[in-house]
Amino acid sequence: MASISFNLKFSPTTAGAAPVSTTAVMSFLPRNPSLSLFCLNSASFHHAPESHTFATRIYQTPVICSSTLRRRPEYIPSHISDPAYVRVFDTTLRDGEQSPGATMTSKEKLDIARELAKLGVDIIEAGFPAASKDDLEAVKMIAAEVGKDVDGEGYVPVICGLARCNKNDINAAWEAVKHAKRPRIHTFIATSEIHMQYKLKKSRDEVIETARTMVRYARSLGCQDVEFSPEDAGRSDREFLYQILGEVIVAGATTLNIPDTVGYTLPSEFGQLIADIKSNTPGIENVIISTHCQNDLGLSTANTIGGVCAGARQVEVTINGIGERAGNASLEEVVMALKCRGEQLLGGLYTGIRTQYIVMASKMVAEYTGLHVQPHKAIVGANAFAHESGIHQDGMLKHKGTYEIIAPEDIGLFRSNESGLVLGKLSGRHALKTRLLELGYDIDGKELDNIFCRFKTVAERKKPQVVWSLGDMQVTCGTLGLSTATIKLIDTNKEEHIACSVGNGPLDSAYKAIDLIVKVPVTLLEYSMSAVTEGIDAIATTRVLIRGEENHTATHALTGETIHRTFSGTGAGMDIVVSSVRAYISALNKLLGFEMPSGPKNHVEESQVSV
Ligand code: KIV
């Protein structure tokens, strides 16, 4: 008998125990039609209400998060009419793309740029046009499409191209962005001693001269919006910074971006740097100060907020915090920190971000770059709104504000289970009672004690029952004909069942062959794969989410709504088709286990060879 190792992936906080409920972290459904991109079947997704206001629902007191409904000030490159407004400059498509392995196609970049515009970012840094012809074309396309699409309120993002301080780069950047309604050139040169000496091999005077000449050159092309960055400002000499920044202001720079290029500074130190620049740079009152904080010490969000508190009014950020090395400040963290605490602690600072699109943008970026978000990542991690321990669950049931400072809907996350509870071995009676009520059972007293006892026994089990395990499989595919799969599954009586199927590719044929044996109609809702090791012999992990078409529903006690249960499964293997088959069988086993609360029924019919 072939053995199969299931890579069971439950809620990471359950420490190996199987959750009883499938309404774990997967019970959040991003409400946006375009998400169907990432789902093989998006029937259960609903449309997000289209809203052009900048604030959505936030918990009332005692939840801390609050926000004010304000309009975005009119765009003027070097000036913001409202001193509390913070511009969001998204560099997912430029610095984010510099993450190892995150290369995106032009079409993917265009999709992301559209999503960023939906999110309401003020500036999209669309790429580095001098880097390659492809980059130039991608930025051009984004400028021509997203950069011209003015909405009913007059909003259109600025489209920005990065350029080193030389004519060739600046010409390419201008060529790429000039057709946008609001084009910007962002030019940079390093100012720290270590960069000037070893990388540029230029003296301070030469660096100042280059910066001044190139900013003037960018303006001379007709670009009214020029950003200048002294690269590695975090490690640059202060007096030198004041001098070069003063010179580029005279040359026509409209935004001065202060990069902590190697993520070296601490929050108070970066805040002081911004404050010092604000106090000592001649002409600074005529331009916007910006932050660009890398995350090498995990401080990028804190440093960005420190910079804003000290007077910066543009933040350079990326979706999911992706970027060179350890990444950048993440848009969702910075924006939600300002939204949550801006009113109360930061003098009313606010952004123009439509936060209800955050989850969508995060999913799209993760999907296109292949850089998956860690489950415990702030704001967009799968566990960011999941509550597992009994004490927390009890608090959540009494008032959501006890353990949530943001309403999940505010970032576009809608739970299918209202309380957001993950039932596991740490859950208490209160959580179980509530979940039962949601399912239509109002149970108390001895009966509840009895169910709680049985629930704990199941929750503490490490693995669900294995109804089907993979025996062998063979798949042929290629360009010459239809893909064919032969699958051998083993049932609980150790009998073998073999089926063959053709399909549109190796996975389709393998899953169809499994369906012929298992004979339980399901819909594949999600499929994702990631490599957990490097190289050609990498181990791939696959995760699938399925929904049973029959008998997998429950009625919500309060709303009377029918809830469709979903089941996830994971598999691992060096062969990606084997890994995918394992994931599918793992999900099917959970679904079959759900049908059989008192242990698996005999789902296995007579031994068969079906084709
Ligand atoms: O990290 C950095 O210094 C940069 C600049 C080009 C802004 O990415």
Coordinates of C-alpha atoms and ligand atoms in Angstrom, one line a residue:
M1 CA 0.0 0.0 0.0
A2 CA 1.3 3.4 -1.0
S3 CA 1.7 5.8 1.9
I4 CA 0.9 9.5 1.5
S5 CA 2.2 12.3 3.6
F6 CA -0.4 15.0 4.1
N7 CA 1.0 18.5 4.6
L8 CA -1.8 19.6 6.8
K9 CA -1.9 23.4 7.0
F10 CA -4.3 24.6 9.6
S11 CA -4.4 28.0 11.2
P12 CA -0.8 28.6 12.2
T13 CA -1.9 29.6 15.7
T14 CA -3.4 26.2 16.4
A15 CA 0.0 24.7 16.8
G16 CA -0.8 21.5 15.0
A17 CA -4.4 21.0 16.2
A18 CA -7.1 20.7 13.6
P19 CA -9.7 23.4 13.7
V20 CA -13.2 22.1 13.9
S21 CA -14.6 24.9 11.8
T22 CA -13.7 25.6 8.2
T23 CA -14.4 29.2 8.9
A24 CA -10.9 29.9 9.7
V25 CA -8.7 32.4 8.0
M26 CA -10.3 31.4 4.7
S27 CA -13.6 32.8 5.7
F28 CA -12.7 36.2 4.6
L29 CA -14.0 37.1 1.1
P30 CA -12.5 40.1 -0.5
R31 CA -15.5 41.8 -2.1
N32 CA -14.3 42.9 -5.5
P33 CA -15.3 41.5 -8.9
S34 CA -11.8 41.7 -10.3
L35 CA -10.7 39.2 -7.7
S36 CA -12.1 36.5 -9.9
L37 CA -8.7 36.8 -11.5
F38 CA -7.4 34.8 -8.6
C39 CA -10.2 32.4 -8.2
L40 CA -11.2 29.6 -10.5
N41 CA -14.8 30.2 -9.5
S42 CA -15.8 33.4 -8.0
A43 CA -19.5 32.8 -7.7
S44 CA -19.4 33.5 -3.9
F45 CA -17.9 36.9 -4.3
H46 CA -19.9 40.1 -4.0
H47 CA -19.3 43.5 -5.5
A48 CA -17.8 46.1 -3.2
P49 CA -20.0 49.2 -3.0
E50 CA -18.4 51.7 -5.3
S51 CA -17.6 54.7 -3.2
H52 CA -15.5 57.7 -3.8
T53 CA -15.5 58.9 -0.3
F54 CA -12.2 58.5 1.4
A55 CA -13.5 57.1 4.6
T56 CA -15.5 53.9 5.2
R57 CA -17.1 52.5 8.2
I58 CA -14.8 52.5 11.3
Y59 CA -15.8 51.1 14.7
Q60 CA -17.4 53.6 17.0
T61 CA -15.9 54.0 20.5
P62 CA -14.4 52.3 22.3
V63 CA -12.5 51.1 19.2
I64 CA -9.6 53.4 18.7
C65 CA -9.6 53.6 14.9
S66 CA -11.3 56.7 13.6
S67 CA -11.3 58.7 10.4
T68 CA -12.7 61.9 8.9
L69 CA -14.4 62.3 5.6
R70 CA -12.2 64.8 3.7
R71 CA -11.7 65.7 0.1
R72 CA -8.3 65.3 -1.6
P73 CA -6.8 68.8 -2.2
E74 CA -6.2 69.9 -5.8
Y75 CA -2.9 68.6 -7.2
I76 CA -0.2 71.2 -7.4
P77 CA 3.3 69.7 -7.7
S78 CA 5.2 71.8 -5.1
H79 CA 2.3 72.7 -2.8
I80 CA -0.5 71.1 -0.9
S81 CA -3.3 73.4 0.1
D82 CA -4.3 71.4 3.2
P83 CA -1.3 71.0 5.6
A84 CA -2.8 67.8 7.0
Y85 CA -2.9 66.0 3.7
V86 CA -0.2 63.3 3.1
R87 CA 0.4 62.3 -0.5
V88 CA 0.8 58.6 -1.1
F89 CA 3.5 57.8 -3.7
D90 CA 3.3 54.1 -4.6
T91 CA 6.5 52.5 -5.9
T92 CA 5.3 48.9 -6.1
L93 CA 6.0 48.9 -9.9
R94 CA 9.5 50.3 -9.5
D95 CA 11.1 49.6 -6.1
G96 CA 8.6 46.7 -5.5
E97 CA 9.7 45.1 -8.8
Q98 CA 13.3 45.2 -7.6
S99 CA 12.4 42.4 -5.1
P100 CA 14.2 39.3 -6.1
G101 CA 12.0 37.3 -8.5
A102 CA 9.2 39.8 -8.6
T103 CA 9.5 40.7 -12.3
M104 CA 6.1 41.5 -13.8
T105 CA 4.8 41.6 -17.4
S106 CA 3.7 44.9 -18.9
K107 CA 0.1 43.7 -18.8
E108 CA 0.4 42.8 -15.1
K109 CA 1.9 46.2 -14.4
L110 CA -1.0 47.9 -16.2
D111 CA -3.5 45.9 -14.1
I112 CA -1.7 46.9 -10.9
A113 CA -1.5 50.5 -12.0
R114 CA -5.3 50.5 -12.6
E115 CA -5.8 48.9 -9.1
L116 CA -3.6 51.6 -7.6
A117 CA -5.7 54.3 -9.2
K118 CA -8.8 52.6 -7.8
L119 CA -7.1 52.7 -4.4
G120 CA -6.6 56.5 -5.0
V121 CA -2.8 56.7 -4.7
D122 CA -1.6 60.2 -5.6
I123 CA 1.5 59.2 -7.5
I124 CA 2.4 55.9 -9.3
E125 CA 6.1 55.3 -9.8
A126 CA 5.5 53.1 -12.9
G127 CA 9.1 52.0 -13.5
F128 CA 12.6 52.9 -14.5
P129 CA 12.3 53.6 -18.2
A130 CA 16.0 53.7 -19.0
A131 CA 16.5 50.2 -17.6
S132 CA 15.1 48.4 -20.7
K133 CA 12.9 48.9 -23.7
D134 CA 10.2 46.8 -21.9
D135 CA 10.3 49.1 -18.9
L136 CA 10.0 52.1 -21.1
E137 CA 7.0 50.7 -23.0
A138 CA 5.3 49.6 -19.8
V139 CA 5.6 53.1 -18.2
K140 CA 4.4 54.6 -21.5
M141 CA 1.4 52.4 -21.6
I142 CA 0.5 53.2 -18.0
A143 CA 0.9 56.9 -18.6
A144 CA -1.3 56.8 -21.7
E145 CA -4.0 54.7 -20.1
V146 CA -4.1 55.1 -16.3
G147 CA -2.5 58.5 -16.4
K148 CA -5.2 60.0 -18.6
D149 CA -8.2 58.4 -16.9
V150 CA -9.6 61.4 -14.9
D151 CA -12.5 60.4 -12.7
G152 CA -15.7 62.4 -12.0
E153 CA -14.0 64.2 -9.1
G154 CA -11.0 65.3 -11.1
Y155 CA -8.7 62.6 -9.7
V156 CA -6.0 61.1 -11.8
P157 CA -2.7 59.7 -10.5
V158 CA 0.5 61.4 -11.3
I159 CA 2.6 59.0 -13.4
C160 CA 6.3 59.0 -12.5
G161 CA 9.4 57.5 -14.1
L162 CA 12.7 57.0 -12.3
A163 CA 16.0 58.3 -13.7
R164 CA 19.6 58.5 -12.6
C165 CA 21.1 62.0 -12.9
N166 CA 22.1 61.7 -16.5
K167 CA 20.5 62.9 -19.7
N168 CA 19.9 59.5 -21.2
D169 CA 17.8 58.3 -18.2
I170 CA 16.0 61.6 -17.9
N171 CA 15.1 61.6 -21.7
A172 CA 13.8 58.0 -21.3
A173 CA 11.8 58.9 -18.3
W174 CA 10.2 62.0 -20.0
E175 CA 9.6 60.0 -23.2
A176 CA 7.7 57.4 -21.0
V177 CA 5.6 59.7 -18.8
K178 CA 5.0 62.8 -20.9
H179 CA 1.6 61.7 -22.2
A180 CA 0.1 61.4 -18.8
K181 CA -2.1 64.3 -17.6
R182 CA 0.3 64.7 -14.6
P183 CA 3.8 63.5 -15.5
R184 CA 6.6 63.5 -13.1
I185 CA 10.4 62.7 -13.4
H186 CA 12.1 61.4 -10.3
T187 CA 15.9 61.7 -10.5
F188 CA 18.4 60.6 -7.9
I189 CA 22.1 60.6 -7.1
A190 CA 23.9 59.2 -4.0
T191 CA 25.1 61.7 -1.3
S192 CA 26.6 59.5 1.4
E193 CA 30.4 59.4 1.6
I194 CA 30.5 55.6 1.1
H195 CA 28.4 55.8 -2.1
M196 CA 30.2 58.9 -3.5
Q197 CA 33.7 57.5 -2.9
Y198 CA 33.2 53.8 -3.9
K199 CA 30.2 53.8 -6.2
L200 CA 30.2 57.1 -8.0
K201 CA 33.8 58.0 -7.6
K202 CA 32.8 61.7 -7.5
S203 CA 33.6 64.5 -5.1
R204 CA 30.8 66.4 -3.2
D205 CA 31.1 69.3 -5.6
E206 CA 30.8 67.1 -8.7
V207 CA 27.7 65.4 -7.1
I208 CA 26.1 68.8 -6.5
E209 CA 26.9 70.0 -9.9
T210 CA 25.4 66.9 -11.5
A211 CA 22.2 67.1 -9.4
R212 CA 21.7 70.8 -10.1
T213 CA 22.3 70.4 -13.9
M214 CA 20.1 67.3 -14.3
V215 CA 17.1 68.8 -12.3
R216 CA 17.4 71.9 -14.5
Y217 CA 17.6 69.6 -17.6
A218 CA 14.4 67.7 -16.6
R219 CA 12.6 71.0 -16.2
S220 CA 13.9 72.2 -19.5
L221 CA 12.1 69.3 -21.3
G222 CA 8.8 70.7 -20.2
C223 CA 8.3 68.6 -17.0
Q224 CA 6.7 70.8 -14.3
D225 CA 6.9 68.1 -11.7
V226 CA 10.5 67.0 -10.8
E227 CA 11.3 64.9 -7.7
F228 CA 14.9 64.7 -6.5
S229 CA 16.3 62.0 -4.1
P230 CA 19.7 62.2 -2.4
E231 CA 20.2 58.4 -2.3
D232 CA 21.4 57.0 1.1
A233 CA 20.3 60.3 2.7
G234 CA 20.0 58.3 6.0
R235 CA 23.8 58.0 6.1
S236 CA 24.7 61.3 4.4
D237 CA 26.3 64.3 6.1
R238 CA 23.6 66.8 7.2
E239 CA 25.3 70.0 6.1
F240 CA 26.0 68.5 2.6
L241 CA 22.4 67.4 2.4
Y242 CA 21.1 70.9 3.2
Q243 CA 23.4 72.3 0.5
I244 CA 22.5 69.9 -2.3
L245 CA 18.8 70.1 -1.5
G246 CA 19.0 73.9 -1.5
E247 CA 20.7 73.8 -4.9
V248 CA 18.1 71.5 -6.5
I249 CA 15.2 73.6 -5.2
V250 CA 16.8 76.5 -7.1
A251 CA 17.2 74.3 -10.2
G252 CA 13.4 73.5 -10.1
A253 CA 12.8 70.4 -8.0
T254 CA 9.2 70.3 -6.7
T255 CA 9.5 67.3 -4.3
L256 CA 12.5 66.4 -2.2
N257 CA 12.5 62.7 -1.3
I258 CA 14.7 61.6 1.6
P259 CA 15.6 58.0 1.2
D260 CA 16.8 55.8 4.0
T261 CA 18.2 53.6 1.3
V262 CA 19.6 50.9 3.5
G263 CA 17.0 51.0 6.2
Y264 CA 19.6 52.1 8.8
T265 CA 17.9 54.8 10.8
L266 CA 15.7 54.5 13.9
P267 CA 12.3 56.2 14.0
S268 CA 13.4 59.1 16.2
E269 CA 16.5 59.5 14.1
F270 CA 14.7 59.6 10.8
G271 CA 12.1 62.0 12.2
Q272 CA 15.0 64.3 13.3
L273 CA 16.5 64.1 9.9
I274 CA 13.3 65.3 8.3
A275 CA 12.9 68.0 11.0
D276 CA 16.5 69.2 10.4
I277 CA 16.1 69.3 6.6
K278 CA 12.9 71.3 7.1
S279 CA 14.6 73.8 9.4
N280 CA 17.9 74.2 7.6
T281 CA 17.4 73.8 3.8
P282 CA 17.0 77.1 2.0
G283 CA 13.8 77.3 0.0
I284 CA 12.3 74.1 1.6
E285 CA 9.0 75.9 2.2
N286 CA 8.4 75.9 -1.5
V287 CA 8.6 72.2 -2.0
I288 CA 7.1 68.9 -0.6
I289 CA 9.3 66.7 1.6
S290 CA 8.9 63.0 1.1
T291 CA 10.0 59.8 2.9
H292 CA 11.4 56.6 1.3
C293 CA 12.2 54.1 4.0
Q294 CA 13.6 50.6 3.4
N295 CA 12.9 47.9 5.8
D296 CA 16.3 46.4 6.6
L297 CA 15.8 46.7 10.4
G298 CA 12.0 46.1 10.1
L299 CA 11.4 49.8 10.9
S300 CA 10.2 51.2 7.6
T301 CA 6.6 51.9 8.7
A302 CA 7.7 53.4 12.0
N303 CA 10.3 55.5 10.2
T304 CA 7.8 56.7 7.7
I305 CA 5.4 57.7 10.4
G306 CA 8.3 59.4 12.2
G307 CA 9.0 61.4 9.0
V308 CA 5.4 62.4 8.5
C309 CA 5.2 63.6 12.1
A310 CA 8.3 65.7 11.5
G311 CA 6.8 67.4 8.4
A312 CA 7.0 65.1 5.4
R313 CA 3.9 65.3 3.3
Q314 CA 4.6 62.5 0.8
V315 CA 5.2 58.9 1.7
E316 CA 6.9 56.4 -0.7
V317 CA 5.4 53.0 -0.1
T318 CA 4.6 49.7 -1.8
I319 CA 1.8 47.3 -1.6
N320 CA 2.6 44.4 0.9
G321 CA 5.8 46.2 1.6
I322 CA 7.7 44.5 -1.2
G323 CA 10.9 46.1 -2.5
E324 CA 14.7 45.8 -2.7
R325 CA 16.1 43.4 -0.1
A326 CA 13.8 43.5 3.0
G327 CA 11.4 45.7 1.2
N328 CA 9.8 49.1 1.7
A329 CA 7.3 50.7 4.0
S330 CA 4.0 49.1 3.2
L331 CA 1.2 51.2 1.9
E332 CA -1.5 49.4 3.9
E333 CA 0.4 49.8 7.2
V334 CA 1.3 53.5 6.8
V335 CA -2.2 54.4 5.5
M336 CA -4.0 52.5 8.2
A337 CA -1.8 53.9 10.9
L338 CA -2.6 57.4 9.7
K339 CA -6.3 56.5 9.4
C340 CA -6.4 54.9 12.8
R341 CA -4.4 57.4 14.8
G342 CA -4.1 60.5 12.6
E343 CA -7.0 62.3 14.0
Q344 CA -6.2 61.5 17.7
L345 CA -2.5 61.7 17.8
L346 CA -1.1 63.2 14.6
G347 CA -2.8 66.5 14.2
G348 CA -5.5 65.2 11.8
L349 CA -3.1 63.9 9.2
Y350 CA -4.9 61.9 6.5
T351 CA -4.5 60.4 3.0
G352 CA -6.7 60.1 0.0
I353 CA -6.6 56.3 -0.1
R354 CA -9.9 54.4 -0.5
T355 CA -9.0 51.8 2.0
Q356 CA -11.7 49.4 1.0
Y357 CA -9.6 48.4 -2.0
I358 CA -6.5 47.5 0.0
V359 CA -7.2 43.7 0.2
M360 CA -7.8 43.6 -3.6
A361 CA -4.5 45.4 -4.4
S362 CA -2.6 43.2 -1.9
K363 CA -4.0 40.0 -3.5
M364 CA -3.2 41.2 -7.0
V365 CA 0.4 42.2 -6.1
A366 CA 1.0 38.9 -4.3
E367 CA -0.4 36.9 -7.2
Y368 CA 1.5 38.8 -9.9
T369 CA 4.9 39.0 -8.1
G370 CA 4.7 35.5 -6.5
L371 CA 5.6 37.2 -3.2
H372 CA 3.1 35.7 -0.8
V373 CA 2.1 37.6 2.3
Q374 CA 3.1 36.1 5.6
P375 CA -0.1 35.0 7.6
H376 CA 0.7 37.3 10.5
K377 CA 1.5 40.4 8.4
A378 CA -0.2 43.5 9.7
I379 CA -3.4 44.6 7.9
V380 CA -3.3 42.1 5.0
G381 CA -2.0 38.9 6.5
A382 CA -4.5 36.0 6.6
N383 CA -4.5 36.0 10.4
A384 CA -4.8 39.7 10.8
F385 CA -8.4 39.5 11.8
A386 CA -8.6 35.9 13.0
H387 CA -9.1 35.2 16.7
E388 CA -8.1 31.8 18.1
S389 CA -7.7 31.9 21.9
G390 CA -10.7 31.4 24.2
I391 CA -10.1 34.7 26.1
H392 CA -9.9 36.7 22.8
Q393 CA -12.9 34.9 21.3
D394 CA -14.9 35.7 24.4
G395 CA -13.9 39.4 24.2
M396 CA -14.8 39.5 20.5
L397 CA -18.2 38.1 21.1
K398 CA -18.9 40.7 23.7
H399 CA -17.5 43.6 21.7
K400 CA -15.4 43.5 18.5
G401 CA -13.4 46.5 19.7
T402 CA -11.8 44.4 22.5
Y403 CA -9.4 42.8 20.1
E404 CA -9.8 44.6 16.7
I405 CA -8.8 48.2 16.2
I406 CA -9.9 48.3 12.5
A407 CA -13.1 46.9 11.1
P408 CA -12.1 44.4 8.4
E409 CA -14.6 45.8 6.0
D410 CA -12.6 49.0 6.0
I411 CA -9.8 47.3 4.0
G412 CA -12.3 45.3 1.9
L413 CA -12.4 42.1 3.9
F414 CA -15.7 40.5 4.5
R415 CA -16.1 37.6 6.8
S416 CA -18.5 34.8 6.0
N417 CA -18.6 34.1 9.8
E418 CA -19.7 37.3 11.5
S419 CA -17.7 36.8 14.7
G420 CA -14.4 36.0 12.9
L421 CA -13.7 33.2 15.3
V422 CA -11.5 30.2 14.4
L423 CA -12.6 27.3 16.4
G424 CA -9.7 25.2 17.6
K425 CA -8.4 23.5 20.7
L426 CA -8.0 26.8 22.5
S427 CA -11.5 27.9 22.0
G428 CA -13.9 28.2 24.9
R429 CA -17.6 27.4 25.5
H430 CA -18.7 30.9 24.6
A431 CA -17.2 30.7 21.1
L432 CA -18.6 27.3 20.5
K433 CA -22.1 28.4 21.7
T434 CA -22.0 31.4 19.3
R435 CA -20.8 29.3 16.4
L436 CA -23.6 26.8 17.0
L437 CA -26.1 29.6 17.2
E438 CA -24.8 30.8 13.8
L439 CA -25.4 27.4 12.5
G440 CA -28.9 27.3 13.8
Y441 CA -28.5 25.4 17.2
D442 CA -29.5 27.2 20.4
I443 CA -27.9 24.9 22.9
D444 CA -27.3 25.4 26.6
G445 CA -26.6 23.6 29.9
K446 CA -25.7 19.9 30.0
E447 CA -26.2 19.5 26.2
L448 CA -23.7 22.3 25.6
D449 CA -21.2 20.7 28.1
N450 CA -21.5 17.4 26.3
I451 CA -20.9 19.0 22.8
F452 CA -18.0 21.1 24.2
C453 CA -16.4 17.9 25.5
R454 CA -16.7 16.2 22.1
F455 CA -15.6 19.3 20.3
K456 CA -12.4 19.5 22.4
T457 CA -11.7 15.8 21.5
V458 CA -12.0 16.5 17.8
A459 CA -10.0 19.8 18.0
E460 CA -7.1 18.1 19.8
R461 CA -6.8 15.5 17.1
K462 CA -3.8 16.2 14.9
K463 CA -5.2 15.0 11.6
P464 CA -8.6 14.6 10.1
Q465 CA -9.7 11.1 9.0
V466 CA -8.0 10.0 5.8
V467 CA -10.8 8.6 3.6
W468 CA -8.8 8.5 0.4
S469 CA -5.0 8.4 0.0
L470 CA -3.0 8.5 -3.2
G471 CA -1.7 5.2 -4.4
D472 CA 0.0 6.0 -7.7
M473 CA -0.5 8.4 -10.5
Q474 CA 0.7 8.9 -14.1
V475 CA 0.0 11.9 -16.2
T476 CA 1.0 12.6 -19.8
C477 CA 0.8 16.0 -21.3
G478 CA 2.4 18.2 -24.0
T479 CA 1.6 19.8 -27.3
L480 CA 0.7 16.7 -29.2
G481 CA -2.7 15.9 -27.8
L482 CA -5.0 15.9 -24.8
S483 CA -3.5 15.4 -21.4
T484 CA -4.3 12.1 -19.8
A485 CA -4.1 11.1 -16.2
T486 CA -4.4 7.7 -14.5
I487 CA -4.9 7.8 -10.8
K488 CA -4.9 5.1 -8.2
L489 CA -6.5 5.9 -4.9
I490 CA -6.7 3.7 -1.8
D491 CA -9.8 3.7 0.4
T492 CA -10.2 3.1 4.1
N493 CA -10.5 -0.7 3.5
K494 CA -7.1 -0.5 1.7
E495 CA -8.7 -1.3 -1.6
E496 CA -7.4 0.2 -4.8
H497 CA -9.5 2.3 -7.2
I498 CA -8.2 3.3 -10.6
A499 CA -9.6 5.9 -13.0
C500 CA -8.4 7.6 -16.1
S501 CA -9.4 10.9 -17.6
V502 CA -8.5 13.3 -20.3
G503 CA -8.5 17.0 -19.6
N504 CA -7.2 20.5 -20.5
G505 CA -3.8 20.0 -19.1
P506 CA -2.2 17.7 -16.5
L507 CA -4.1 19.1 -13.5
D508 CA -7.5 19.1 -15.1
S509 CA -7.1 15.5 -16.2
A510 CA -5.8 14.4 -12.8
Y511 CA -8.5 16.1 -10.9
K512 CA -11.2 14.7 -13.2
A513 CA -9.8 11.2 -12.7
I514 CA -10.0 11.7 -8.9
D515 CA -13.6 12.9 -9.3
L516 CA -14.4 9.7 -11.2
I517 CA -13.4 7.7 -8.2
V518 CA -14.5 9.9 -5.3
K519 CA -17.9 10.8 -6.9
V520 CA -18.5 13.9 -4.8
P521 CA -19.3 17.0 -6.9
V522 CA -17.2 19.9 -5.8
T523 CA -16.2 23.3 -7.2
L524 CA -12.5 24.3 -7.2
L525 CA -12.6 27.8 -5.8
E526 CA -8.9 28.6 -5.4
Y527 CA -5.6 27.0 -6.5
S528 CA -2.2 28.4 -5.6
M529 CA 1.3 27.0 -5.6
S530 CA 4.6 28.2 -4.2
A531 CA 8.1 26.9 -4.1
V532 CA 9.5 26.4 -0.6
T533 CA 13.0 25.5 -1.6
E534 CA 15.2 26.9 -4.4
G535 CA 16.4 25.5 -7.7
I536 CA 15.2 23.0 -10.3
D537 CA 14.5 20.4 -7.6
A538 CA 12.4 22.8 -5.5
I539 CA 9.6 21.4 -3.3
A540 CA 6.3 22.9 -4.4
T541 CA 3.5 23.4 -2.0
T542 CA 0.0 23.6 -3.4
R543 CA -3.1 24.9 -1.7
V544 CA -6.6 24.4 -3.0
L545 CA -10.0 25.5 -1.7
I546 CA -13.1 23.6 -2.7
R547 CA -16.7 23.8 -2.1
G548 CA -19.0 20.8 -2.0
E549 CA -22.1 21.1 -4.1
E550 CA -24.3 18.9 -1.9
N551 CA -25.0 18.7 1.8
H552 CA -22.3 21.1 2.8
T553 CA -24.5 24.0 3.9
A554 CA -25.7 25.3 7.2
T555 CA -28.3 27.8 8.0
H556 CA -27.3 31.0 9.8
A557 CA -29.4 31.2 13.0
L558 CA -29.8 34.9 13.0
T559 CA -30.1 35.8 9.3
G560 CA -31.5 32.5 8.0
E561 CA -28.8 32.7 5.2
T562 CA -27.5 29.5 3.8
I563 CA -23.8 29.2 4.4
H564 CA -21.7 27.1 2.0
R565 CA -18.9 25.4 3.6
T566 CA -15.5 25.5 2.0
F567 CA -12.5 23.1 2.6
S568 CA -8.9 23.7 2.0
G569 CA -6.1 21.2 1.4
T570 CA -2.4 21.4 0.9
G571 CA 0.1 19.1 -0.6
A572 CA 3.8 19.2 -1.2
G573 CA 6.2 17.4 -3.6
M574 CA 9.0 18.0 -6.0
D575 CA 6.6 17.1 -8.8
I576 CA 4.1 19.9 -9.1
V577 CA 1.3 17.7 -10.4
V578 CA 1.8 15.3 -7.6
S579 CA 1.8 18.2 -5.1
S580 CA -1.5 19.5 -6.6
V581 CA -3.1 16.0 -6.5
R582 CA -2.2 15.7 -2.8
A583 CA -3.7 19.0 -2.1
Y584 CA -6.9 18.1 -3.8
I585 CA -7.2 14.8 -2.0
S586 CA -6.5 16.5 1.3
A587 CA -9.3 19.0 0.7
L588 CA -11.7 16.2 -0.4
N589 CA -10.9 14.2 2.8
K590 CA -11.8 17.2 4.9
L591 CA -15.0 17.6 3.0
L592 CA -15.9 13.9 3.4
G593 CA -15.0 14.2 7.1
F594 CA -17.5 17.1 7.4
E595 CA -20.2 14.9 5.9
M596 CA -19.5 12.3 8.4
P597 CA -19.3 13.9 11.9
S598 CA -19.2 10.5 13.6
G599 CA -16.4 9.2 11.4
P600 CA -16.2 8.5 7.7
K601 CA -19.1 6.8 6.1
N602 CA -18.3 4.2 3.6
H603 CA -18.0 6.5 0.6
V604 CA -16.3 3.7 -1.3
E605 CA -18.4 1.8 -3.7
E606 CA -17.4 -1.4 -5.2
S607 CA -13.8 -1.6 -6.5
Q608 CA -13.9 0.0 -9.9
V609 CA -11.9 0.8 -13.0
S610 CA -13.7 3.8 -14.5
V611 CA -12.6 5.6 -17.6
Ligands
KIV1 O1 16.2 53.4 -1.9 C1 16.4 54.4 -2.6 O2 17.3 55.2 -2.2 C2 15.7 54.6 -3.8 C3 15.8 56.0 -4.4 C4 15.9 55.9 -5.9 C5 14.6 56.8 -4.0 O3 15.0 53.7 -4.2

